mmCIF file of C-alpha atoms in Angstrom:
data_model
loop_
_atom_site.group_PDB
_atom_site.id
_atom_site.type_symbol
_atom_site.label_atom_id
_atom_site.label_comp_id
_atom_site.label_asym_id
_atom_site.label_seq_id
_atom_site.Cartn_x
_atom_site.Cartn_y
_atom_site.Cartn_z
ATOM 1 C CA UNK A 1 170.637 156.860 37.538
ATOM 2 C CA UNK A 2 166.942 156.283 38.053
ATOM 3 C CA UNK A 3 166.860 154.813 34.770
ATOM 4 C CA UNK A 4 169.881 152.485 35.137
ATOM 5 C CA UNK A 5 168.628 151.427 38.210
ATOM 6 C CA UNK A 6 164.663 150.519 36.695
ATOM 7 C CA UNK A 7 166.466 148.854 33.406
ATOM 8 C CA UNK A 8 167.772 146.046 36.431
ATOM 9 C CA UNK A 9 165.035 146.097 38.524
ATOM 10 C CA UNK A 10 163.480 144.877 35.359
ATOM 11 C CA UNK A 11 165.911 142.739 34.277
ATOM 12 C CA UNK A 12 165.666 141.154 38.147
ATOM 13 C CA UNK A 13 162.029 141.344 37.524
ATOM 14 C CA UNK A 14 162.516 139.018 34.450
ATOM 15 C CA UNK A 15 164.775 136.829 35.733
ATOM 16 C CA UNK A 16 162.064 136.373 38.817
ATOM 17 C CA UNK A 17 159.582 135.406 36.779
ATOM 18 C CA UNK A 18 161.427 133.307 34.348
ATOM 19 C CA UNK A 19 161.999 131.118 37.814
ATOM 20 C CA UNK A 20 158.596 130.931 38.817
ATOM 21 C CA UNK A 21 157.369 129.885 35.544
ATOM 22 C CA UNK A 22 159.823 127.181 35.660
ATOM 23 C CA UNK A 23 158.709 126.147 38.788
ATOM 24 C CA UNK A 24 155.079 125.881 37.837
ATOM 25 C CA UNK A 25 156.472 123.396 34.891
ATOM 26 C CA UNK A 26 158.843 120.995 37.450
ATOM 27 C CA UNK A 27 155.177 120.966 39.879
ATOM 28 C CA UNK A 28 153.370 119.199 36.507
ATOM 29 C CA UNK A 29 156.109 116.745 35.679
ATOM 30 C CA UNK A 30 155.677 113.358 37.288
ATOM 31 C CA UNK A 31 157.972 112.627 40.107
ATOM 32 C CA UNK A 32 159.020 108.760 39.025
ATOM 33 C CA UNK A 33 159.069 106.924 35.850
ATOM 34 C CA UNK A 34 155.517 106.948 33.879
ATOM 35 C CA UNK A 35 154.981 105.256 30.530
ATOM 36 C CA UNK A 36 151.524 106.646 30.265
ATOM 37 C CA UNK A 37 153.331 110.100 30.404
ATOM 38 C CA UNK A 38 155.613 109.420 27.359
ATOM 39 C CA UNK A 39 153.001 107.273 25.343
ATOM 40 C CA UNK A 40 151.065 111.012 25.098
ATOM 41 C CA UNK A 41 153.590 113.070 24.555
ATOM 42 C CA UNK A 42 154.859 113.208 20.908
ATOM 43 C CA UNK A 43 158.148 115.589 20.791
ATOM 44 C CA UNK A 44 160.981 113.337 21.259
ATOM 45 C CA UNK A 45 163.174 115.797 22.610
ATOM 46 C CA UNK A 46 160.622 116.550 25.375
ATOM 47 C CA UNK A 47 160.852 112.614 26.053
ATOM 48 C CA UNK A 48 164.717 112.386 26.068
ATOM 49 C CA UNK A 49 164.954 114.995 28.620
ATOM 50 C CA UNK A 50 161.870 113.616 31.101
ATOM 51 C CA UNK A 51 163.987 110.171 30.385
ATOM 52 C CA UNK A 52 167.197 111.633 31.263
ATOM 53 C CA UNK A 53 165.421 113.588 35.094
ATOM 54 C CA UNK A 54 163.526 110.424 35.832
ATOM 55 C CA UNK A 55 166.729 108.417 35.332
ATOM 56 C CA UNK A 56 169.017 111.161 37.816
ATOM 57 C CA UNK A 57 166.615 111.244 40.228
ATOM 58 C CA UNK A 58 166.208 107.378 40.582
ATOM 59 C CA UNK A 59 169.950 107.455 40.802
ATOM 60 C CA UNK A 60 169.953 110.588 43.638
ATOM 61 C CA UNK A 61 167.521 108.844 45.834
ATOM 62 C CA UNK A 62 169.309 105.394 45.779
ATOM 63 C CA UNK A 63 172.305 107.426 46.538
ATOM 64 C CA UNK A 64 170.186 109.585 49.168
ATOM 65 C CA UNK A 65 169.338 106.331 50.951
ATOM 66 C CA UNK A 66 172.506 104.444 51.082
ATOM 67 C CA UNK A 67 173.937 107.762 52.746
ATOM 68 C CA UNK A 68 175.808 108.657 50.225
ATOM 69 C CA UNK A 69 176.503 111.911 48.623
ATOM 70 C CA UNK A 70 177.709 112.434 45.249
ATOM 71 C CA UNK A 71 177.915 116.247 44.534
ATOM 72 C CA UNK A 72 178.419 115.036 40.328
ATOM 73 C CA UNK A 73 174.856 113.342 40.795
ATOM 74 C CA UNK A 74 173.416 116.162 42.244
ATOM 75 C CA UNK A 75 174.795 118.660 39.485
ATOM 76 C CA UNK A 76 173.921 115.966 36.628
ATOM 77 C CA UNK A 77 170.021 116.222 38.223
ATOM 78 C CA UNK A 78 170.025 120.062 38.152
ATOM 79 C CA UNK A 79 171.115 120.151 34.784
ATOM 80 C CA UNK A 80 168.805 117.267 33.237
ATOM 81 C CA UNK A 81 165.859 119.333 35.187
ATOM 82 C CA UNK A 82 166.679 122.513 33.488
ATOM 83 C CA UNK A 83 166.864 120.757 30.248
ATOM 84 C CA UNK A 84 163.629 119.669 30.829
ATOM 85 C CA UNK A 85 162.214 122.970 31.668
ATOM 86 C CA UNK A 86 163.632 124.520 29.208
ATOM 87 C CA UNK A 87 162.323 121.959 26.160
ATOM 88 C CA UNK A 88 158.484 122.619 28.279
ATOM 89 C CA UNK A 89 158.798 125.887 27.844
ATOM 90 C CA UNK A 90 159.281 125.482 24.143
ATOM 91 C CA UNK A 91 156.896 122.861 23.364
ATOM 92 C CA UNK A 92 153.885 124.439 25.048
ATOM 93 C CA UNK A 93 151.546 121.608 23.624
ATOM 94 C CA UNK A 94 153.335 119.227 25.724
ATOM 95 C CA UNK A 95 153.592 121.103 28.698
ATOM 96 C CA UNK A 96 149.886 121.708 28.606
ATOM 97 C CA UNK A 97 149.135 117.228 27.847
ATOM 98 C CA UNK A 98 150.967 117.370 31.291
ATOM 99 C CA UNK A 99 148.866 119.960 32.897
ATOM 100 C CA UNK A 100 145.799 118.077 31.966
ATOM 101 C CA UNK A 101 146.395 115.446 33.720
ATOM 102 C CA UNK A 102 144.246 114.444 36.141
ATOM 103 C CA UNK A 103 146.779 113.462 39.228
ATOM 104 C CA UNK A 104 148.022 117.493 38.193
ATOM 105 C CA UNK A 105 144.060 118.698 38.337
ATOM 106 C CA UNK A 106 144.110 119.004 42.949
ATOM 107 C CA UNK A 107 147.014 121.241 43.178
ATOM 108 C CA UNK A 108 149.601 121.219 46.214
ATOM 109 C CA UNK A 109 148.866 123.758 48.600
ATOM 110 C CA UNK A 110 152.236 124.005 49.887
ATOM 111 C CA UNK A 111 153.453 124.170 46.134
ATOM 112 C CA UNK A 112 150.818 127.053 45.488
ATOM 113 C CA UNK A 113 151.797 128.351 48.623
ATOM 114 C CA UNK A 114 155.773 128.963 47.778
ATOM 115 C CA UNK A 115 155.045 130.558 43.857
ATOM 116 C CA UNK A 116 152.407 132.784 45.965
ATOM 117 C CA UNK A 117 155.647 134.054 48.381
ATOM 118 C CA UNK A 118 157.978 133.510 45.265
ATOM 119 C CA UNK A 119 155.467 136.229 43.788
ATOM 120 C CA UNK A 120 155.408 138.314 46.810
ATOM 121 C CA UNK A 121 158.819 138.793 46.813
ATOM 122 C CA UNK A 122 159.398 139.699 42.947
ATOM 123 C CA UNK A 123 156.824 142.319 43.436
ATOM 124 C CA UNK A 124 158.329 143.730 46.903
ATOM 125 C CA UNK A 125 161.838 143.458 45.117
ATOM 126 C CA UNK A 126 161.155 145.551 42.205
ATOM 127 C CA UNK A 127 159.642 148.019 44.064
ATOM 128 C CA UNK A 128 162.216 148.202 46.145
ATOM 129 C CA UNK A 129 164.435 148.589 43.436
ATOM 130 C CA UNK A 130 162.110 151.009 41.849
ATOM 131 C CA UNK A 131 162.142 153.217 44.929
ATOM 132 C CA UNK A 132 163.828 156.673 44.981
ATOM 133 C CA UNK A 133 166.279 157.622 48.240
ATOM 134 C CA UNK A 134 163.281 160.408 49.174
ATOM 135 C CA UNK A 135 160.603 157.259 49.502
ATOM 136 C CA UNK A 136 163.877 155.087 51.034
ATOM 137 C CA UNK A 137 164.196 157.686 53.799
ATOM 138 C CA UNK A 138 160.467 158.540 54.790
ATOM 139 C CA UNK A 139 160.221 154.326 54.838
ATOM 140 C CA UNK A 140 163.112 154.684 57.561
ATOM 141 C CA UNK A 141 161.969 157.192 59.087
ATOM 142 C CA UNK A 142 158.194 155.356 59.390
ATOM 143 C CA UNK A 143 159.900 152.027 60.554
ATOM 144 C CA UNK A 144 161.893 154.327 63.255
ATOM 145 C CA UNK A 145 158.521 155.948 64.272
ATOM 146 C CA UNK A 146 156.688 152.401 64.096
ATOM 147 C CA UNK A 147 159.938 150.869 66.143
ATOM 148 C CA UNK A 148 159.833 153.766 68.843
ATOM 149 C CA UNK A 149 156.050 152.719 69.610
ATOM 150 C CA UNK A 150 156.585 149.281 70.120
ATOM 151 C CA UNK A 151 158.974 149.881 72.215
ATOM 152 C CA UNK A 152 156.610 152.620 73.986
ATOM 153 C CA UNK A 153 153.908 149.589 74.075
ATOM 154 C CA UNK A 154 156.553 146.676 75.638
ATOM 155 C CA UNK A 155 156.801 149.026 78.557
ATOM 156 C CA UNK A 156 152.924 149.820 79.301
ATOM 157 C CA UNK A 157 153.206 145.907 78.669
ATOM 158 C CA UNK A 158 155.529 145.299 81.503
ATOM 159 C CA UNK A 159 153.615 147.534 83.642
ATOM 160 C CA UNK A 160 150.852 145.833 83.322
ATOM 161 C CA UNK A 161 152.366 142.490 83.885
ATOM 162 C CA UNK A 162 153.846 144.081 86.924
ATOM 163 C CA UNK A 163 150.526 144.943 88.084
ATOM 164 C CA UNK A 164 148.982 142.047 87.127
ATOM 165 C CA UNK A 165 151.607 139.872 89.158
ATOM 166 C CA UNK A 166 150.679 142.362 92.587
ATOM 167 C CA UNK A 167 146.595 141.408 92.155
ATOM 168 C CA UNK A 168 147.864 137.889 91.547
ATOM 169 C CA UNK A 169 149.199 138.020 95.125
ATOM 170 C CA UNK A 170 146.923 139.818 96.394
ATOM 171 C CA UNK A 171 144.346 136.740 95.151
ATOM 172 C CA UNK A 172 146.655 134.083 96.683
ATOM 173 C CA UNK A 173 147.065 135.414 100.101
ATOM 174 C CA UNK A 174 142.940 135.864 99.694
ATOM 175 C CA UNK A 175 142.968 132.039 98.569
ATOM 176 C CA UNK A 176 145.012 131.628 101.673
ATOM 177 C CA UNK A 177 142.486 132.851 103.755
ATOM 178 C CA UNK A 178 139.830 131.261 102.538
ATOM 179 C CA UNK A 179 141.577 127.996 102.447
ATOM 180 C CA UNK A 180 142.181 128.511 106.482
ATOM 181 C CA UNK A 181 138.330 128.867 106.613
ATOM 182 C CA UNK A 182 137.362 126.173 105.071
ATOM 183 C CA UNK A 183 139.463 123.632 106.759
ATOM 184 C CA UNK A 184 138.003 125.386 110.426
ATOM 185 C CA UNK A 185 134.416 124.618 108.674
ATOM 186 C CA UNK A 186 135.317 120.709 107.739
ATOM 187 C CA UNK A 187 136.815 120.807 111.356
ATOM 188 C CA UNK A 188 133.397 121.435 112.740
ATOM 189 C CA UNK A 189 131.902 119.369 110.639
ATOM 190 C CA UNK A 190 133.252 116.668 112.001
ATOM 191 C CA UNK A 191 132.882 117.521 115.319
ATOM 192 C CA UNK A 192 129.112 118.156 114.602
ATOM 193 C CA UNK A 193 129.152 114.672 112.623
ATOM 194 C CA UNK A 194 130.954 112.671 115.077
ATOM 195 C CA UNK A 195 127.903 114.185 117.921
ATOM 196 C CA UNK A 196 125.018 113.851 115.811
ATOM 197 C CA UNK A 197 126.045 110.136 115.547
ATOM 198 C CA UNK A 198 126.090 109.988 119.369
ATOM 199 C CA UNK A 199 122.760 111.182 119.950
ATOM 200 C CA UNK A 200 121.404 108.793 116.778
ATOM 201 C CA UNK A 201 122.415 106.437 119.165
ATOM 202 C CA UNK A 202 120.516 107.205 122.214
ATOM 203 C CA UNK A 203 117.510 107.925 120.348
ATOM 204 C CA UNK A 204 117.503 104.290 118.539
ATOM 205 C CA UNK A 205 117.632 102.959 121.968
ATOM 206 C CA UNK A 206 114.757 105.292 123.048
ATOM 207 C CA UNK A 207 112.572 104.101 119.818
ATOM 208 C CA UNK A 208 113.209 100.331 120.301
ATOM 209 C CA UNK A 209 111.976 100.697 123.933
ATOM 210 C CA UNK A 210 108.913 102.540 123.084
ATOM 211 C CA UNK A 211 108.554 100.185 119.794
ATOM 212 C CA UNK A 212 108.217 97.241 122.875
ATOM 213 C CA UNK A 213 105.469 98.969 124.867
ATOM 214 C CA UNK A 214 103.935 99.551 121.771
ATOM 215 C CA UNK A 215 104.036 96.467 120.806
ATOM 216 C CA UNK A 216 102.275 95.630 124.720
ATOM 217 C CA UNK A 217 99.367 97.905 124.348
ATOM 218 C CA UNK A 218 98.599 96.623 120.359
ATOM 219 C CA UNK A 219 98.200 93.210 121.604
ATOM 220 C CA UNK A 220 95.588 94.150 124.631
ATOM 221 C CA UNK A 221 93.853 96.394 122.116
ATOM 222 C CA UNK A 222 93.270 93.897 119.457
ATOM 223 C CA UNK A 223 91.375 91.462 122.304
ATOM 224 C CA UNK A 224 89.176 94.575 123.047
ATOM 225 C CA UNK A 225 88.371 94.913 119.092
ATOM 226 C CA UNK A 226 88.014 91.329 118.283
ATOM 227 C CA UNK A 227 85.290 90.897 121.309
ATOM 228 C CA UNK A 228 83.522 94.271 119.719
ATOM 229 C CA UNK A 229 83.844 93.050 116.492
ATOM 230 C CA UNK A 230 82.053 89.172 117.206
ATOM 231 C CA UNK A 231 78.928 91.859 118.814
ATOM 232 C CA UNK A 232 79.153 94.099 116.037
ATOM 233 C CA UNK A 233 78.642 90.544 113.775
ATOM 234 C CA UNK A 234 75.425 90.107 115.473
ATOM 235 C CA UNK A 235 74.370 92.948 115.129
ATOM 236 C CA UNK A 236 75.067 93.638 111.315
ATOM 237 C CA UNK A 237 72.980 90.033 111.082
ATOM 238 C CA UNK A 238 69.886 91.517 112.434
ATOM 239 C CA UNK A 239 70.415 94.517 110.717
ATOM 240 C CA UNK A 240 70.399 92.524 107.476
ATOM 241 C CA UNK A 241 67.806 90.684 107.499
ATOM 242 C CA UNK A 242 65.839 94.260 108.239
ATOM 243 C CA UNK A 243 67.248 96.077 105.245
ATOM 244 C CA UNK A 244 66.544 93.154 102.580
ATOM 245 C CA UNK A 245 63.495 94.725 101.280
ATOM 246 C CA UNK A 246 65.293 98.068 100.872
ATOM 247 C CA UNK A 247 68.127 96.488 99.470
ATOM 248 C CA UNK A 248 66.168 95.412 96.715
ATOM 249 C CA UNK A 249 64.662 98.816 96.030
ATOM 250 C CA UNK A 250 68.177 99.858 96.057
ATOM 251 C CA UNK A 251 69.409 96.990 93.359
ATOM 252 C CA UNK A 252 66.719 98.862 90.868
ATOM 253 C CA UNK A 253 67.781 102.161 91.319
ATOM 254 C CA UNK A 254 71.295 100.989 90.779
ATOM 255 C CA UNK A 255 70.046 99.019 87.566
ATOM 256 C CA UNK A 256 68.591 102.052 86.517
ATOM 257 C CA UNK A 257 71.749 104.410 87.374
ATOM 258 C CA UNK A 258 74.092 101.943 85.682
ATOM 259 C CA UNK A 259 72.025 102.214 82.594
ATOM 260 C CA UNK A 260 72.274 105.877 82.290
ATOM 261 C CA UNK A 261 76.020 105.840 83.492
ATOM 262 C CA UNK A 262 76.722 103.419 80.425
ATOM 263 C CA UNK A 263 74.848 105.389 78.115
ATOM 264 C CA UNK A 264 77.046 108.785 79.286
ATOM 265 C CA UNK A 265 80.050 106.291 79.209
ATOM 266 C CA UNK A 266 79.186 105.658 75.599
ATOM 267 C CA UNK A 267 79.259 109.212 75.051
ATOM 268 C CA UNK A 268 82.290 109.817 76.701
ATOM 269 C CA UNK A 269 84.199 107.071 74.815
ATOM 270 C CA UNK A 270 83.102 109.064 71.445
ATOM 271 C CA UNK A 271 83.622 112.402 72.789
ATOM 272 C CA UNK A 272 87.437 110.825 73.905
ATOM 273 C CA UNK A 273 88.375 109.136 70.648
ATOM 274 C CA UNK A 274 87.088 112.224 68.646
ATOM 275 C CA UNK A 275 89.984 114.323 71.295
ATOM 276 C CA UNK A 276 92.555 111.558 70.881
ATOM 277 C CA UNK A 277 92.638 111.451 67.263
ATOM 278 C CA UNK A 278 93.381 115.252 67.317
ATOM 279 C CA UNK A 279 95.908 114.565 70.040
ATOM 280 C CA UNK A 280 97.593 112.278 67.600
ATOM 281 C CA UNK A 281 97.979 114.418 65.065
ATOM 282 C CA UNK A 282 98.423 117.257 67.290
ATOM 283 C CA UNK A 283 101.609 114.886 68.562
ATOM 284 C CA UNK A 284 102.997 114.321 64.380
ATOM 285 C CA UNK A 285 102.802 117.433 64.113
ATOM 286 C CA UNK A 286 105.139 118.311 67.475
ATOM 287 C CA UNK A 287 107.312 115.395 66.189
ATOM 288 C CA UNK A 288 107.632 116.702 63.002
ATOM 289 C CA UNK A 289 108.250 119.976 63.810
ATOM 290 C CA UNK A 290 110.741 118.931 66.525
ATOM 291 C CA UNK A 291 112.622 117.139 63.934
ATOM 292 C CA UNK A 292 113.115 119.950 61.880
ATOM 293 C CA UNK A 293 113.993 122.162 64.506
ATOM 294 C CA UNK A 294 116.724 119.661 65.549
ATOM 295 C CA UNK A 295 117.957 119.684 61.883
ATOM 296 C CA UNK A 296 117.759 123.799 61.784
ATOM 297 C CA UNK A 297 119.651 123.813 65.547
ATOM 298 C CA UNK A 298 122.454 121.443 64.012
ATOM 299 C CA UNK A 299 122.993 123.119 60.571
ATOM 300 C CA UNK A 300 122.742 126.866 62.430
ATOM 301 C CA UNK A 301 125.308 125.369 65.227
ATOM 302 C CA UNK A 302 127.738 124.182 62.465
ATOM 303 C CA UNK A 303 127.784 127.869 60.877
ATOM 304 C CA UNK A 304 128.543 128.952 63.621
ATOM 305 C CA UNK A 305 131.111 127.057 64.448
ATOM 306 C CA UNK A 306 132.386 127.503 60.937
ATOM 307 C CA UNK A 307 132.334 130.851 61.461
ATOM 308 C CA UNK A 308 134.402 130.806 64.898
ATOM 309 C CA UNK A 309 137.059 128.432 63.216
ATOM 310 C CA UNK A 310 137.357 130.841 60.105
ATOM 311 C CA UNK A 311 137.896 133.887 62.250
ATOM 312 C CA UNK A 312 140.372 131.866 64.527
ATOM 313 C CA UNK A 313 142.361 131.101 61.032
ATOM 314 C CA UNK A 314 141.982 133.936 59.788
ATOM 315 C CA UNK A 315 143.499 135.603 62.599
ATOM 316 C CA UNK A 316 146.512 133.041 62.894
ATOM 317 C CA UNK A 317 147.044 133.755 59.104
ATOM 318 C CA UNK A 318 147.451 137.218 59.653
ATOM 319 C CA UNK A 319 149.355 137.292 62.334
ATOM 320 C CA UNK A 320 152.165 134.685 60.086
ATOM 321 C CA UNK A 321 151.903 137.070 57.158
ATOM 322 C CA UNK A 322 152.591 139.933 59.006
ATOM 323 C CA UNK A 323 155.376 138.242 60.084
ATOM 324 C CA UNK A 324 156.723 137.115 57.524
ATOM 325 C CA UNK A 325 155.846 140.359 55.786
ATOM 326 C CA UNK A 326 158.553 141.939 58.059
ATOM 327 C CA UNK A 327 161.077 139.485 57.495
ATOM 328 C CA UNK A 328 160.586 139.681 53.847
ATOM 329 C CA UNK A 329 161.213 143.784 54.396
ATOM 330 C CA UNK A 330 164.275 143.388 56.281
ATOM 331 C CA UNK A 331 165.735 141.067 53.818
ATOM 332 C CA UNK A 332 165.048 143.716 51.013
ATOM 333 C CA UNK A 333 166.043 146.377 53.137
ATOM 334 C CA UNK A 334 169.553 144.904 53.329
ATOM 335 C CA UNK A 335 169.506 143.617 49.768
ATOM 336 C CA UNK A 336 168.355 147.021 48.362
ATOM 337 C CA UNK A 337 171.376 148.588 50.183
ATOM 338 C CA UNK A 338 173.893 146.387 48.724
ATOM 339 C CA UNK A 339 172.634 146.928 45.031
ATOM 340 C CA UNK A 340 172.435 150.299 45.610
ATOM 341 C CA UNK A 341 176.189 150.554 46.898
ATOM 342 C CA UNK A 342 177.329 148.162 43.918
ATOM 343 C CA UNK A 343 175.834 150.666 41.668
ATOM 344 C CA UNK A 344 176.941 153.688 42.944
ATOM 345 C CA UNK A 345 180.389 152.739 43.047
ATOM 346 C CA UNK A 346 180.433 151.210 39.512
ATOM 347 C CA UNK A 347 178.971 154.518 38.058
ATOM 348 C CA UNK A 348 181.719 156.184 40.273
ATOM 349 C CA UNK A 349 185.038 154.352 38.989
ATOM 350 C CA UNK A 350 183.108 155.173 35.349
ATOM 351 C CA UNK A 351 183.398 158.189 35.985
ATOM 352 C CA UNK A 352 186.645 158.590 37.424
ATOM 353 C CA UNK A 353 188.168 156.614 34.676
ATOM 354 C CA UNK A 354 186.290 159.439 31.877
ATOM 355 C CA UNK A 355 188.021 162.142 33.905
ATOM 356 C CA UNK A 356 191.162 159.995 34.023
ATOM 357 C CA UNK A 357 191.303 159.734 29.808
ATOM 358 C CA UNK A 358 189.966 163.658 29.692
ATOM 359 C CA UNK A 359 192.821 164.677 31.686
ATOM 360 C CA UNK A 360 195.574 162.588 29.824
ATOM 361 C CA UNK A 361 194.454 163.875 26.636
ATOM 362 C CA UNK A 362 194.681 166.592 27.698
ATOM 363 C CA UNK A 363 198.553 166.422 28.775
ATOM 364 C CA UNK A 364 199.151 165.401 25.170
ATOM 365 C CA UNK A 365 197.801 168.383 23.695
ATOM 366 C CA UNK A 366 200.028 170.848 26.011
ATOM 367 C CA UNK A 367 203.091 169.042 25.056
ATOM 368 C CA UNK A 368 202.071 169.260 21.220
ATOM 369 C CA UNK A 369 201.595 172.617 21.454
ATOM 370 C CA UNK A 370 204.867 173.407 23.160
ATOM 371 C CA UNK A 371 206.958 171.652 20.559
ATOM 372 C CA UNK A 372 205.272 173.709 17.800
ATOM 373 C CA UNK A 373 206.290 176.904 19.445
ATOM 374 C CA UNK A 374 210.023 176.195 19.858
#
């Protein structure tokens, strides 16, 4: 039986792969009508046939638009699609002018995607097929055991929730609290605001009365300074005309100091250019090192967010495969069972109908035998 049963997991096998190869051809013919296409080609049954599918197709989609639906279209597209498949398939130099060119060179993902799954699935499904009842039953047992957990993990879930839903109220009525507070706080605040404006009040009245007296006394002290200041003018004359000499002795020495001071100005004005050069290039420098720090900072903050986005994918990607991964198990789980109950009872009625014959034979030879004796 284990035999029988790998001879049509095989021939499933087969038949799997005979599709997906045909799919990979219908993904490198063009989708409308393309003289370039049949000015390469050189088979002319290859040509008929792409004639033939470009011609359905234009008809289906007119059809397809209009609302129609003609079910005799449909079938005539099918069948002028396999024909062209099938003449691909034998003339592999034209299927591989098609491949080459270069609107076939950036392959669909989505395309790549569905012969990836189509592939997926002809591996799980012959070895499912391939699988003994021993392997069948420790896979039941594991997706039992595997079930039981996640149903042991849903309820530490919902305990959680259910604690997570008492903190949450616990928070609120905190929030509530708080909220109380703060509106006794902006209370006061106003209160406060409302008598700091009042006594703002009192003391601009206070200010402009002692801005007036102010004002009283600056006006009787200027008189005192200006009659101080027309005695202190006759004084500075007299003083002058004393300190003319020594202001003359004084002119030298300042001659004399403004001399040396230009010659250590000089000096200075070297020492400073000598500094500010170095400052300048001290400053290209900074510049240039600050622009290659910004360039570093952006590349390095692109990885990383390169990175973050990759892990993010990958993550959703896994999650979908594992999915779909269990979707694509149940389906063979029920699948498997069916093939394996259309077997068994086909290899039953063989048998019965062996033991059937065996036994009528052998009727016939009793009555033979009985005959001869009388």
């Amino acid at each position: 039986m284990n035999t029988f049963t790998g001879i049509e997991a095989e021939r499933v096998n087969q038949i799997l792969l005979h599709a997906i190869d045909r799919l990979k051809i219908i993904t490198v013919i063009p989708k409308e009508w393309d003289e370039s296409v049949i000015s390469d080609l050189s088979q002319q049954v290859v040509i008929n046939s792409l004639q033939k599918q470009w011609r359905a197709e234009e008809q289906l989609i007119s059809l397809t638009l209009s609302g129609e639906v003609d079910f005799s279209v449909i079938k005539q597209c099918h069948r002028f699609v396999r024909a062209s498949c099938r003449n691909l398939q034998i003339d592999r130099q034209s299927l591989q002018i098609l491949m080459t060119r270069p609107e076939n060179q950036n392959e669909d993902e989505t395309t790549l995607g569905i012969i990836k799954y189509i592939n997926e699935l002809r591996q799980q499904t012959l070895s499912r097929m391939t699988t003994t009842v021993e392997d069948e039953a420790n896979h039941r047992s594991l997706l039992h055991e595997l079930t039981e957990r996640e149903r042991h993990l849903e309820e530490s879930r919902e305990a959680l929730q259910k604690k997570l839903d008492e903190v949450i109220e616990e928070k609120d009525k905190v929030t509530f609290t708080l909220d109380q507070t703060l509106r006794k706080l902006r209370t006061e605040k106003e209160d406060i605001t409302q008598f700091n404006a009042i006594e703002l009040d009192s003391i601009n009245k206070e200010m402009t009365d002692t801005i007036a007296k102010a004002k009283e006394t600056h006006i009787a002290s200027m008189k005192q300074l200006h009659e101080q200041v027309e005695a202190m003018e006759k004084q500075l004359a007299e003083v002058a005309d004393r300190n003319s000499e020594e202001e003359m002795k004084l002119r030298k020495e300042k001659t004399r100091a403004e001399t040396a001071l230009a010659s250590k100005i000089s000096l200075y004005d070297h020492d400073m250019s000598s500094k500010r050069q170095l400052f300048k290039e001290l400053e290209d420098n900074y510049n240039k090192e600050l622009a290659e720090y910004a360039i570093l900072k952006k590349h390095f903050d692109e990885v990383n967010e390169n990175e973050d986005r990759i892990n993010r994918e990958n993550a959703i990607l896994t999650a979908v495969h594992n999915r779909k991964l269990l979707g694509i198990f149940a389906i063979q789980t029920t699948a498997s069972t069916i093939i394996q109950r259309y077997m068994r009872g086909k290899l039953a009625r063989l048998a019965y109908y062996k033991l059937r014959k065996g036994r009528k034979k052998g009727k016939k030879g009793k009555k033979g035998n009985a005959k001869k004796g009388k």
